[in-house]
CSV table of C-alpha atoms in Angstrom, one decimal:
chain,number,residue,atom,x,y,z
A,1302,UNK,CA,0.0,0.0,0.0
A,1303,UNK,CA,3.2,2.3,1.1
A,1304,UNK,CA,4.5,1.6,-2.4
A,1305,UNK,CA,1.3,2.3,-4.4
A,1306,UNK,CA,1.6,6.0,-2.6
A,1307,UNK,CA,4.7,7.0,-3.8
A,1308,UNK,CA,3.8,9.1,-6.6
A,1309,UNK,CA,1.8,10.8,-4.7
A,1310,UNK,CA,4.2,11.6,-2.3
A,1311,UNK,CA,6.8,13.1,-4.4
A,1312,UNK,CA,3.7,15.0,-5.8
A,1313,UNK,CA,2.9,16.4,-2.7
A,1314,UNK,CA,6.3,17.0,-2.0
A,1315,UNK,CA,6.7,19.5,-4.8
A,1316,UNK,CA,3.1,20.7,-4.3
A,1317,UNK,CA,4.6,22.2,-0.8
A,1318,UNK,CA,7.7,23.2,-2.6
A,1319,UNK,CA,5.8,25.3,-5.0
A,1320,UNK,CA,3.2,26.8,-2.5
A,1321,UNK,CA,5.9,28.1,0.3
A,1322,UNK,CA,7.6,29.4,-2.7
A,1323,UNK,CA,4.5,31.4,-4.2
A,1324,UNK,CA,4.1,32.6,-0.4
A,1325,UNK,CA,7.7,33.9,0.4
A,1326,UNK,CA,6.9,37.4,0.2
A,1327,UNK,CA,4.5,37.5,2.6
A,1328,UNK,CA,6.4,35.1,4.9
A,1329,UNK,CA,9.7,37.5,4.5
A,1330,UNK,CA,7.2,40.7,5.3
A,1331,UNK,CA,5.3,38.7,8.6
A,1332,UNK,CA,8.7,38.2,9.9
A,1333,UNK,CA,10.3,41.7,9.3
A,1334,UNK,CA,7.0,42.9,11.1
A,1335,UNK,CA,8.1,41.2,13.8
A,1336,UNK,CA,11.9,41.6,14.2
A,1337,UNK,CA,11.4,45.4,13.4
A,1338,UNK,CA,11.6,47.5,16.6
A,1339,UNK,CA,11.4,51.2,15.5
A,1340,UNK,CA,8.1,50.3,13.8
A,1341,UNK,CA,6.3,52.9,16.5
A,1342,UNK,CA,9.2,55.6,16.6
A,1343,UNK,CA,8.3,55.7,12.9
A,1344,UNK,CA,4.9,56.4,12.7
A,1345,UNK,CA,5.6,58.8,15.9
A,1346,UNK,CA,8.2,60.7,13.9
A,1347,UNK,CA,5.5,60.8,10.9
A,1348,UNK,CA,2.9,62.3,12.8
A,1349,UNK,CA,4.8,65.0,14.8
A,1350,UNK,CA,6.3,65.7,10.8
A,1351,UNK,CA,2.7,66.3,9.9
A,1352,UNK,CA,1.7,67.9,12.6
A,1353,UNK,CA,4.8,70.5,12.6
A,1354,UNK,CA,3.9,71.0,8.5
A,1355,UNK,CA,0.3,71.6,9.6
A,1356,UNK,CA,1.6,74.5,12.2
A,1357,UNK,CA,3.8,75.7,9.2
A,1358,UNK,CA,1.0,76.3,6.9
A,1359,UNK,CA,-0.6,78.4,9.8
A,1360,UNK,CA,2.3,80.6,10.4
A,1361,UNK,CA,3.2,83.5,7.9
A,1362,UNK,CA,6.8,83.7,7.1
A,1363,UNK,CA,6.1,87.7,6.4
A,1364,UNK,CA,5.2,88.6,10.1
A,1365,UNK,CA,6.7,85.9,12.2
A,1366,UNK,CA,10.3,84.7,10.3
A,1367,UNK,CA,11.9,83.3,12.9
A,1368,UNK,CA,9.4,80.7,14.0
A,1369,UNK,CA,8.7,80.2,10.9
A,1370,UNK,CA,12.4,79.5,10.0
A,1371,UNK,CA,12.7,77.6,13.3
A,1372,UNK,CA,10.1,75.1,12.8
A,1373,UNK,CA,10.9,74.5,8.9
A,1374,UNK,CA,14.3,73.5,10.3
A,1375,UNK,CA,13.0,71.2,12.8
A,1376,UNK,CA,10.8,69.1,10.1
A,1377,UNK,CA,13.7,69.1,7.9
A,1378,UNK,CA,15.8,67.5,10.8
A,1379,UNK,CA,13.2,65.4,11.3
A,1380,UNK,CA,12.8,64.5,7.9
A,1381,UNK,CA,16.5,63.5,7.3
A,1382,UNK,CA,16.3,61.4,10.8
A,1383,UNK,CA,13.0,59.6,9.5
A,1384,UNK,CA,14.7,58.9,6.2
A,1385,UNK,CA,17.6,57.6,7.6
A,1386,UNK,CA,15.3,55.0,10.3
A,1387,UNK,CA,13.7,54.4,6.5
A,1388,UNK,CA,16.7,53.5,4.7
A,1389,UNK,CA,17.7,50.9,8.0
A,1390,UNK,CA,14.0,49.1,7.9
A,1391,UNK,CA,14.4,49.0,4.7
A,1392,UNK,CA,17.7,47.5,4.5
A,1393,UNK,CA,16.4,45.3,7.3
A,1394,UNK,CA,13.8,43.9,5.1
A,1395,UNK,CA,16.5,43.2,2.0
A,1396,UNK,CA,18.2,41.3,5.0
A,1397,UNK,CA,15.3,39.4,6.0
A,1398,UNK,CA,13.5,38.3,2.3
A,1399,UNK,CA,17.9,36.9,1.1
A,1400,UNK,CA,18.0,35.0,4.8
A,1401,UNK,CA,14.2,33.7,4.2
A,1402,UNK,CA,14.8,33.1,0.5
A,1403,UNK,CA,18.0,31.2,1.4
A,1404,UNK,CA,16.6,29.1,3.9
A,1405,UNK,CA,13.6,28.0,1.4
A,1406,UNK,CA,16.0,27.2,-1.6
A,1407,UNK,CA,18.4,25.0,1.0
A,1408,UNK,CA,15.4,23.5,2.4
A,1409,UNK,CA,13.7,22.6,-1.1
A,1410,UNK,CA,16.9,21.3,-2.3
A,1411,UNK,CA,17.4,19.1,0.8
A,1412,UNK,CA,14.0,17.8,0.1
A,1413,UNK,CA,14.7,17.1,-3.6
A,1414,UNK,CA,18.3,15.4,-2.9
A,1415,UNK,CA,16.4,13.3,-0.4
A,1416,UNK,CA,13.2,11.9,-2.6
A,1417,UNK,CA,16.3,11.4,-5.5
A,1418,UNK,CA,18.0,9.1,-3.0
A,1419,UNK,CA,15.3,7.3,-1.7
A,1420,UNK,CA,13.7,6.6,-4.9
A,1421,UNK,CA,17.4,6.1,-6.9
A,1422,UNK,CA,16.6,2.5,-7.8
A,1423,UNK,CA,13.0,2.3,-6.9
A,1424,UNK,CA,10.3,3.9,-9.3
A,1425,UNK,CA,7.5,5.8,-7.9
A,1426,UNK,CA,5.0,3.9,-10.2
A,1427,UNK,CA,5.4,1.2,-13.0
A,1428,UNK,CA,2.7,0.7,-15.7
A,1429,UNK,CA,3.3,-1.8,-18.2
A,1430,UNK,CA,6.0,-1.3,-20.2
A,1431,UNK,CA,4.6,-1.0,-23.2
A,1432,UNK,CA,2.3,2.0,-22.5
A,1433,UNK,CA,4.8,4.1,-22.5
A,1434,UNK,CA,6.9,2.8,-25.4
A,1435,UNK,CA,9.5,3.9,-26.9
A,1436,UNK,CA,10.6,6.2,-24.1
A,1437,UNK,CA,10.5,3.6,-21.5
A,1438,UNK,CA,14.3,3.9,-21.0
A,1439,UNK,CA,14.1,7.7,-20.5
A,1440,UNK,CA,10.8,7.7,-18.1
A,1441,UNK,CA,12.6,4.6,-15.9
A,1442,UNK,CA,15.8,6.4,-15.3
A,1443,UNK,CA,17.3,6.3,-12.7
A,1444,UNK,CA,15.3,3.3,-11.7
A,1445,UNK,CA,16.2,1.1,-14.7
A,1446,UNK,CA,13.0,-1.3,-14.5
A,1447,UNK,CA,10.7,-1.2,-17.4
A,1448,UNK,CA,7.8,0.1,-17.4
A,1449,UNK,CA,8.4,1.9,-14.1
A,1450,UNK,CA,8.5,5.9,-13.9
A,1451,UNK,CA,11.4,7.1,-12.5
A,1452,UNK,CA,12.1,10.2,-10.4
A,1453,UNK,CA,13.4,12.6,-11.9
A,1454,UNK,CA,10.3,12.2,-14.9
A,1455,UNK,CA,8.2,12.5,-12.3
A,1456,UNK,CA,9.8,15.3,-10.6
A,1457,UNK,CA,10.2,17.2,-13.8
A,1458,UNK,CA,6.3,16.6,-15.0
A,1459,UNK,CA,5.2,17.2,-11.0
A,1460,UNK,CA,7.2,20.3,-11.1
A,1461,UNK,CA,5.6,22.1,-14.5
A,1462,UNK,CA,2.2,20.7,-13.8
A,1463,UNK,CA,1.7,22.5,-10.2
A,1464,UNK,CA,3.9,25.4,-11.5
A,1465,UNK,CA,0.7,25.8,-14.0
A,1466,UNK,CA,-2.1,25.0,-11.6
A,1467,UNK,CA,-0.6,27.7,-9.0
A,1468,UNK,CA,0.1,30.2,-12.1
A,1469,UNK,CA,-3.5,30.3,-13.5
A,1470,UNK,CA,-5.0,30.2,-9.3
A,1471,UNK,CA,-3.0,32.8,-8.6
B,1323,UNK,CA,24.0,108.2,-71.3
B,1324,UNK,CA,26.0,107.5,-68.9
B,1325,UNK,CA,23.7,105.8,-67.1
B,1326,UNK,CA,22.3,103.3,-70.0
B,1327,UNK,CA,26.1,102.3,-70.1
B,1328,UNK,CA,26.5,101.8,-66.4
B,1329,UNK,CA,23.5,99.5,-66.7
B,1330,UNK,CA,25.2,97.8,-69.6
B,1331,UNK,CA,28.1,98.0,-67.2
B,1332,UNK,CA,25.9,95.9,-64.6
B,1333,UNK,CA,24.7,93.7,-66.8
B,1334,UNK,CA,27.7,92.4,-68.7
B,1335,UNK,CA,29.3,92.2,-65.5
B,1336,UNK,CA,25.9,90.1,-63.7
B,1337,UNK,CA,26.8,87.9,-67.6
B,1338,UNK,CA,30.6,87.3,-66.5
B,1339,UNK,CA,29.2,85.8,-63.1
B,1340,UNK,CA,26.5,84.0,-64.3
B,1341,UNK,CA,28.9,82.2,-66.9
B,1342,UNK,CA,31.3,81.5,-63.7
B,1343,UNK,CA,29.0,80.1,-61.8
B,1344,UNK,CA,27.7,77.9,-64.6
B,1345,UNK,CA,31.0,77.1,-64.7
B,1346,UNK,CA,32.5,76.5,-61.6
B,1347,UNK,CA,29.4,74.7,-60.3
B,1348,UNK,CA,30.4,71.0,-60.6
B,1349,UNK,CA,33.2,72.1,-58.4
B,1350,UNK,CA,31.6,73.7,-56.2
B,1351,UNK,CA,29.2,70.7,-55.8
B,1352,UNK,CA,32.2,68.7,-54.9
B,1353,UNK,CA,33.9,70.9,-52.5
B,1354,UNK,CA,30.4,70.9,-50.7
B,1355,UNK,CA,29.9,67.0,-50.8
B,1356,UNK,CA,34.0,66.8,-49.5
B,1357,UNK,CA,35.4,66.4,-52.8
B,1358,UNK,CA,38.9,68.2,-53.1
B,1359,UNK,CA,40.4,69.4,-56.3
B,1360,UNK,CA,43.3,67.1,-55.5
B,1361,UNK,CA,41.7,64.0,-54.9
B,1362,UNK,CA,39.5,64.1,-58.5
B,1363,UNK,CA,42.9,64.5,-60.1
B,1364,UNK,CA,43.9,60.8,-59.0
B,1365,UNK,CA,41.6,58.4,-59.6
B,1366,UNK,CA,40.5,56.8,-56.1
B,1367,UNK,CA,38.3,53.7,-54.8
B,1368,UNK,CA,35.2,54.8,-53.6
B,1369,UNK,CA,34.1,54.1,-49.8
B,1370,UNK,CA,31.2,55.7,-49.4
B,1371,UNK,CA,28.2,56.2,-51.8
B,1372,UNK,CA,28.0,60.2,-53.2
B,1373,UNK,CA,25.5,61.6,-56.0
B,1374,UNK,CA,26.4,63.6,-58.8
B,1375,UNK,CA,24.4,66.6,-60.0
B,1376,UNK,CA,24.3,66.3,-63.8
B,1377,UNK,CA,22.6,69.7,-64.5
B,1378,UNK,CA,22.4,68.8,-68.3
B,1379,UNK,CA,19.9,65.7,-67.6
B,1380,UNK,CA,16.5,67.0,-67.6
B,1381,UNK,CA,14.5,64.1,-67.7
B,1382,UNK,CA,13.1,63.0,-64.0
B,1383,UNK,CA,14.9,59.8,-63.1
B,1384,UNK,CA,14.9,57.4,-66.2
B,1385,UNK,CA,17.6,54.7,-65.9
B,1386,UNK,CA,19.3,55.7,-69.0
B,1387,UNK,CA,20.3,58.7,-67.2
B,1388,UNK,CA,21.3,57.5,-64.2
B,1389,UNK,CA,23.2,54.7,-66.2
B,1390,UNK,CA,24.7,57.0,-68.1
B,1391,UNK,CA,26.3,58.7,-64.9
B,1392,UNK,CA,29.3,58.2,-63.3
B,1393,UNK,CA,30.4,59.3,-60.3
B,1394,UNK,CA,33.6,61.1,-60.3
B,1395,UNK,CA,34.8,59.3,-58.0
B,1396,UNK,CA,34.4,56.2,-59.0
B,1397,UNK,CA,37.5,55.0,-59.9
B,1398,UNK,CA,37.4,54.5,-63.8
B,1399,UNK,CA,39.9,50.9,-64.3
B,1400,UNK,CA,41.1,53.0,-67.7
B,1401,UNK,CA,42.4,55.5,-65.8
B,1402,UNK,CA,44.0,54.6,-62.9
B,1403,UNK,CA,48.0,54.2,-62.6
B,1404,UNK,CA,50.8,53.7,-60.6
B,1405,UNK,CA,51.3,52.1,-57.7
B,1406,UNK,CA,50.9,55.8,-55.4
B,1407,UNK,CA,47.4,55.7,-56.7
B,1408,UNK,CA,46.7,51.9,-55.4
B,1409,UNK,CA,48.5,52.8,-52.2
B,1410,UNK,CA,46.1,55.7,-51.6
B,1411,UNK,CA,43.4,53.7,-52.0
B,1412,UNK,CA,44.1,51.2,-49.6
B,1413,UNK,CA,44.8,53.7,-47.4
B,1414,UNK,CA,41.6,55.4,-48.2
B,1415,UNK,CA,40.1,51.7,-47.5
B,1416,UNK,CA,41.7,50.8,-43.9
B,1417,UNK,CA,40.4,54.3,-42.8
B,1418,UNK,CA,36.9,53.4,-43.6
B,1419,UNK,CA,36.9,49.9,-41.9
B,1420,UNK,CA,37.1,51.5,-38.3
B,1421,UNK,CA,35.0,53.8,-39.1
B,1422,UNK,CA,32.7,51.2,-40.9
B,1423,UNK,CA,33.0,49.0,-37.4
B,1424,UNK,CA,32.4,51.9,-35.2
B,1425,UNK,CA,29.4,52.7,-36.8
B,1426,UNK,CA,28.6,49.1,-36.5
B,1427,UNK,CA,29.7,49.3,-33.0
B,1428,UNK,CA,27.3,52.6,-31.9
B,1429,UNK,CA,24.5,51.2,-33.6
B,1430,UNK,CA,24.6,47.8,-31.7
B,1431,UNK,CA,25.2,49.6,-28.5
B,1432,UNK,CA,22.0,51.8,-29.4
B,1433,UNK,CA,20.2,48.8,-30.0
B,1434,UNK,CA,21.3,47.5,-26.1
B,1435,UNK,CA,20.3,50.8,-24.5
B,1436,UNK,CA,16.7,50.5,-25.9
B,1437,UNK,CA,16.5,46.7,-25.1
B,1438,UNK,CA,18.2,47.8,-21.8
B,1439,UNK,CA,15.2,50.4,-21.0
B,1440,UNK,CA,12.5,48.1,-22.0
B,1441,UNK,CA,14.0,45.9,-19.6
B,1442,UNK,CA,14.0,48.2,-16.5
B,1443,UNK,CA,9.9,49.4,-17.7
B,1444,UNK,CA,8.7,45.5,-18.1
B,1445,UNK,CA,7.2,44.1,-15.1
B,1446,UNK,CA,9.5,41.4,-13.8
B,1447,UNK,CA,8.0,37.9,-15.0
B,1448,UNK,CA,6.4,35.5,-11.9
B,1449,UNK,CA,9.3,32.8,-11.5
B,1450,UNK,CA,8.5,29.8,-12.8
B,1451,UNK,CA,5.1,31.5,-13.7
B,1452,UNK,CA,6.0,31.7,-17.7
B,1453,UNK,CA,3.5,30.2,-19.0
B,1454,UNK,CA,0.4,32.5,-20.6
B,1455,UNK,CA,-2.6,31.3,-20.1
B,1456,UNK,CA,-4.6,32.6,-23.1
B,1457,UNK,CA,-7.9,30.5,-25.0
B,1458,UNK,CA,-5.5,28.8,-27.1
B,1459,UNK,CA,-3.6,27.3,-24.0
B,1460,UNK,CA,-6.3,26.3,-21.7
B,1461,UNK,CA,-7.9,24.5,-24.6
B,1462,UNK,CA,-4.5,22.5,-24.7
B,1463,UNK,CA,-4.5,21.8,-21.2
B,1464,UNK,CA,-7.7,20.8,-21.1
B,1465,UNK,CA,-7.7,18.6,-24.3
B,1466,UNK,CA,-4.6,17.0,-22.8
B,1467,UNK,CA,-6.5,16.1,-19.8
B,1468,UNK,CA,-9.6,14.6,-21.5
B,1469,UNK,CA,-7.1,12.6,-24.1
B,1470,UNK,CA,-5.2,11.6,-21.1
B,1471,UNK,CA,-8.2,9.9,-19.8
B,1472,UNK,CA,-9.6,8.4,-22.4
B,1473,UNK,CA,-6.4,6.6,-23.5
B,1474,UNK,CA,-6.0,5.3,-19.8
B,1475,UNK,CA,-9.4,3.9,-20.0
B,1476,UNK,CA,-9.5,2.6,-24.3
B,1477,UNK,CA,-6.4,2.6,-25.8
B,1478,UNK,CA,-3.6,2.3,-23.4
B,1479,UNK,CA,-4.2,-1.5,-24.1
B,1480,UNK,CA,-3.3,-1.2,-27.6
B,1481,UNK,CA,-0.9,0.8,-28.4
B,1482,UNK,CA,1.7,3.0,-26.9
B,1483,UNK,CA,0.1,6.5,-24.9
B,1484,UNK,CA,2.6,8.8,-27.0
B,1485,UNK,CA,1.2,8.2,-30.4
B,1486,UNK,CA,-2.4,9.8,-29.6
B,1487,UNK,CA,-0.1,12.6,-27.9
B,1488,UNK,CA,1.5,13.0,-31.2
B,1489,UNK,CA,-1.8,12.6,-33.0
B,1490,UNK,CA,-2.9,15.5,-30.8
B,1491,UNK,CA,-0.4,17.7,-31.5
B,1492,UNK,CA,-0.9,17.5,-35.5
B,1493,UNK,CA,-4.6,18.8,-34.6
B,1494,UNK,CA,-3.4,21.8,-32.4
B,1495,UNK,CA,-1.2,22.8,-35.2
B,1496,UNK,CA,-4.0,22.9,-37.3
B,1497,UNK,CA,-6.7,24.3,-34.9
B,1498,UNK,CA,-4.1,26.9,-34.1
B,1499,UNK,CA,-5.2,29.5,-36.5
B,1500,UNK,CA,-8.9,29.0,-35.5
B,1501,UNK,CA,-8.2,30.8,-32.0
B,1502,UNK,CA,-8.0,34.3,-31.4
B,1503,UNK,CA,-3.9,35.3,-31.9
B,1504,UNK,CA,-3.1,36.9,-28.9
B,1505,UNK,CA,0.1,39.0,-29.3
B,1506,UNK,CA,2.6,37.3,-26.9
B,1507,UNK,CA,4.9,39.9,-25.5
B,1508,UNK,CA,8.4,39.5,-26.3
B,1509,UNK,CA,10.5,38.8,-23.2
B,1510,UNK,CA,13.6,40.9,-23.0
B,1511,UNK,CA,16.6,39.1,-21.4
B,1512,UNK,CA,19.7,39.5,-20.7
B,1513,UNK,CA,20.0,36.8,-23.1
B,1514,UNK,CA,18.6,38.2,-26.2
B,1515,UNK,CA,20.1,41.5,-25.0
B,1516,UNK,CA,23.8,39.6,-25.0
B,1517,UNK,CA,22.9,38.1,-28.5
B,1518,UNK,CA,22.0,41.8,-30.3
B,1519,UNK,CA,25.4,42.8,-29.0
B,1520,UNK,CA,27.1,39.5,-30.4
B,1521,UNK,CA,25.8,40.8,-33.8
B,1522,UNK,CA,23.0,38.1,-34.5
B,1523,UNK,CA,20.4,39.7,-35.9
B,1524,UNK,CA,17.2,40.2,-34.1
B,1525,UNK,CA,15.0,38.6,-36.6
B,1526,UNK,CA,16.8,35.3,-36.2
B,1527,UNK,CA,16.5,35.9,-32.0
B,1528,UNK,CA,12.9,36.0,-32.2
B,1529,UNK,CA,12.3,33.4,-34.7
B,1530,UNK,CA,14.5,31.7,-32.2
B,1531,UNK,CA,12.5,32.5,-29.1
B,1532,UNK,CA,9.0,32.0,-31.2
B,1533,UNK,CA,10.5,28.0,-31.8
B,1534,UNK,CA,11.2,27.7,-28.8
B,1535,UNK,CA,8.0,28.9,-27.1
B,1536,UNK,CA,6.1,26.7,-29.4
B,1537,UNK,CA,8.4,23.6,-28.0
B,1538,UNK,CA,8.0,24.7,-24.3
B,1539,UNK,CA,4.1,24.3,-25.1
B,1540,UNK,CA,4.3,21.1,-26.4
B,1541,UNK,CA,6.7,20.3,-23.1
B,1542,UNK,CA,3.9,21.8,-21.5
B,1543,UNK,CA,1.2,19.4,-22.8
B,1544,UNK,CA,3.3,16.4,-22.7
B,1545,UNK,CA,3.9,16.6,-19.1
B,1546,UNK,CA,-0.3,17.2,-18.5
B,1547,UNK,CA,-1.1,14.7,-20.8
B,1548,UNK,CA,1.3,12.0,-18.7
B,1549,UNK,CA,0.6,13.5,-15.4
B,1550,UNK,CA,-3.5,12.9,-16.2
B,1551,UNK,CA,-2.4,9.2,-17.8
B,1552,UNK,CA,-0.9,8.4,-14.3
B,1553,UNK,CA,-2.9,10.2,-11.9
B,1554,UNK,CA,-5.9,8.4,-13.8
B,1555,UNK,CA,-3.9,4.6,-14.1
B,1556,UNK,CA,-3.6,5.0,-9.7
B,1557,UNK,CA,-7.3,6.2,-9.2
B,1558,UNK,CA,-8.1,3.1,-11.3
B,1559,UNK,CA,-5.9,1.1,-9.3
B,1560,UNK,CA,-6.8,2.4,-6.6
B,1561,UNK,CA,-10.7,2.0,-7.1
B,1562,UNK,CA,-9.9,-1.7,-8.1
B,1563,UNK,CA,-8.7,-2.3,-5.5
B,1564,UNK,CA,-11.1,-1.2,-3.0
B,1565,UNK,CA,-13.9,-2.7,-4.9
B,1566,UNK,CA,-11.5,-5.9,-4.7
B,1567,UNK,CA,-11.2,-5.8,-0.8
């Protein structure tokens, strides 16, 4: 019964591959949420900019220059500090997607290497091998029985047929 | 009197320039086009195309008369002599060639800038995520599916599953032109970009990249069609044996 299931486990196998893949994005953004620390100095620094540009807009550089000069010089310092804490989050996040992204693509090729092994002489399936004449050599490889399908075939066809069903889902 | 001969005056003298002019007009017309005096006295190999204003040929462009002409610079076989004459021509020839190539060169290298700003104003492609999926392809799919099945269930028995592949294949060539063409944007790569600047030219890159799209469909179907075939041989196993236990 184990052995009837192994196609379906390599297929699986790559259906997870495929999915974590298509999610990495939002994986490497839920985990930058929650590594980031100046996330409320941010939005504090934002809202006193605002605020300061509202109270601009009410002053009249004619009448009252030196306040106004005074606070236009505090939002640009305020400015320059909030772009910096940008440019650091932001950086932060490159940091974050290459660790996540490297993690995945180690993972997925530990996976791949593994099924390979385990299936090197074993084939996930075997029909009869006339079915599948005259490619019987090429689908059997590594596995070298006829008739059987090896797995790399079955990796390869797993692979493009979930890389399609995702694409048109998605 | 005297002024019905300074009019004469005027005249004759507006005569004398007219005839100079007449005259000295093919030379002029060569100093403007960068033909020196010296060079039309030895007969040179021409590099670069250059017209020749034959005032005296009135008729609008018949090919007798453009036959008929030669360009002065066009080195006459009669006429040329000595080996200073052959020697300036070479000469002439290795300074085009550079030229020649860095025109070649410039052009190419305009070519890679605008392949090299549609590049940076395309949407990057989803990875893995090539495939387009317009009418045309999901009908594929699809019919790959449905053959899939059937041959599991009617044919397999008979007769290997790749020859009603190949059967199917014929027909999507044929049905091909009965689905509305949708006009598959040409991805830029760094690839195609590397092979402008090689020199190839870019009709043969995108017949290139057409044949090979058309083969990375059929991959495409194949690996449905065997996918369905075994999916559909284990369900039938599978139900088999179930009814068996």
């Amino acid at each position: 019964m184990a052995a009837g299931f192994n196609w379906f486990l390599v297929l699986s196998s790559v259906f997870l591959c495929n999915l974590v893949k298509t999610l990495l994005p939002s994986i490497s953004s839920f985990l930058s949420k929650i590594f980031q620390k100046d996330a409320d100095q941010e939005m504090e620094m934002r809202t006193e900019i605002q605020n300061m540009k509202m109270e601009l807009s009410t002053v009249s550089m004619m009448d009252e220059f030196a306040r106004y000069a005074r606070l236009e010089r505090k939002i640009n310092k305020m400015t320059d500090q909030l772009k910096t804490l940008v440019k650091s989050r932001t950086a932060q996040q490159a940091k974050i997607k290459w660790i996540v992204n490297i993690v995945f693509y180690i993972l997925q090729a530990a996976l791949m290497i593994s099924l390979i092994l385990k299936y090197y002489a074993e084939p996930v399936t075997v029909v009869p091998s006339k079915w599948i004449a005259p490619l019987e050599r090429l689908v059997a490889f590594p596995s070298g029985i006829a008739g059987g399908v090896g797995i790399t075939c079955w990796l390869v066809v797993c692979n493009k047929v979930v890389a399609i069903i995702l694409h048109a889902v998605s | 009197m005297q002024a019905e001969s300074s009019e004469g005056l005027l005249q004759r003298r507006a005569e004398i320039r007219r005839r100079k002019l007449l005259l000295n007009s093919e030379q002029r017309m060569k100093k403007i086009v960068g033909f020196s005096q010296n060079e039309a006295d030895r007969p040179a190999r021409v590099l670069e195309p250059r017209f020749h204003l034959d005032l005296e040929c009135n008729e609008p462009w018949s090919s007798s008369c453009s036959s008929n002409r030669l360009s002065p610079l066009v080195s006459d076989p009669s006429e040329s002599s000595g080996e200073e004459d052959v020697s300036g021509g070479v000469q002439q020839r290795l300074a085009g060639s550079p030229r020649r190539g860095l025109q070649k060169y410039v052009s190419r290298f305009d070519d890679a800038m605008k392949l090299r700003g549609q590049l940076s104003a395309e949407k990057t492609a989803q990875d893995g995520g090539g495939v387009e999926l317009d009418s045309f392809c999901v009908f594929r799919l699809v019919c790959s599916v449905a053959l899939a099945v059937f041959v599991r269930i009617f044919v397999c028995q008979y007769l290997s599953i790749f020859a009603p592949f190949l059967t199917l294949e014929l027909g999507f060539m044929g049905l091909h032109k009965y689905f509305p063409k949708v006009e598959k944007k040409s991805q830029s790569t760094m690839l195609t970009a590397a092979l402008l600047l090689s020199g190839i030219p870019a009709e043969l890159i995108s017949r290139s990249m057409d044949t090979y799209r058309k083969m990375s469909d059929v991959f495409s179907d194949l690996c449905v069609y065997f996918f369905s075939f075994i999916t559909c041989h284990e369900l039938l196993l599978l139900l088999s044996g179930s009814d068996m236990s």
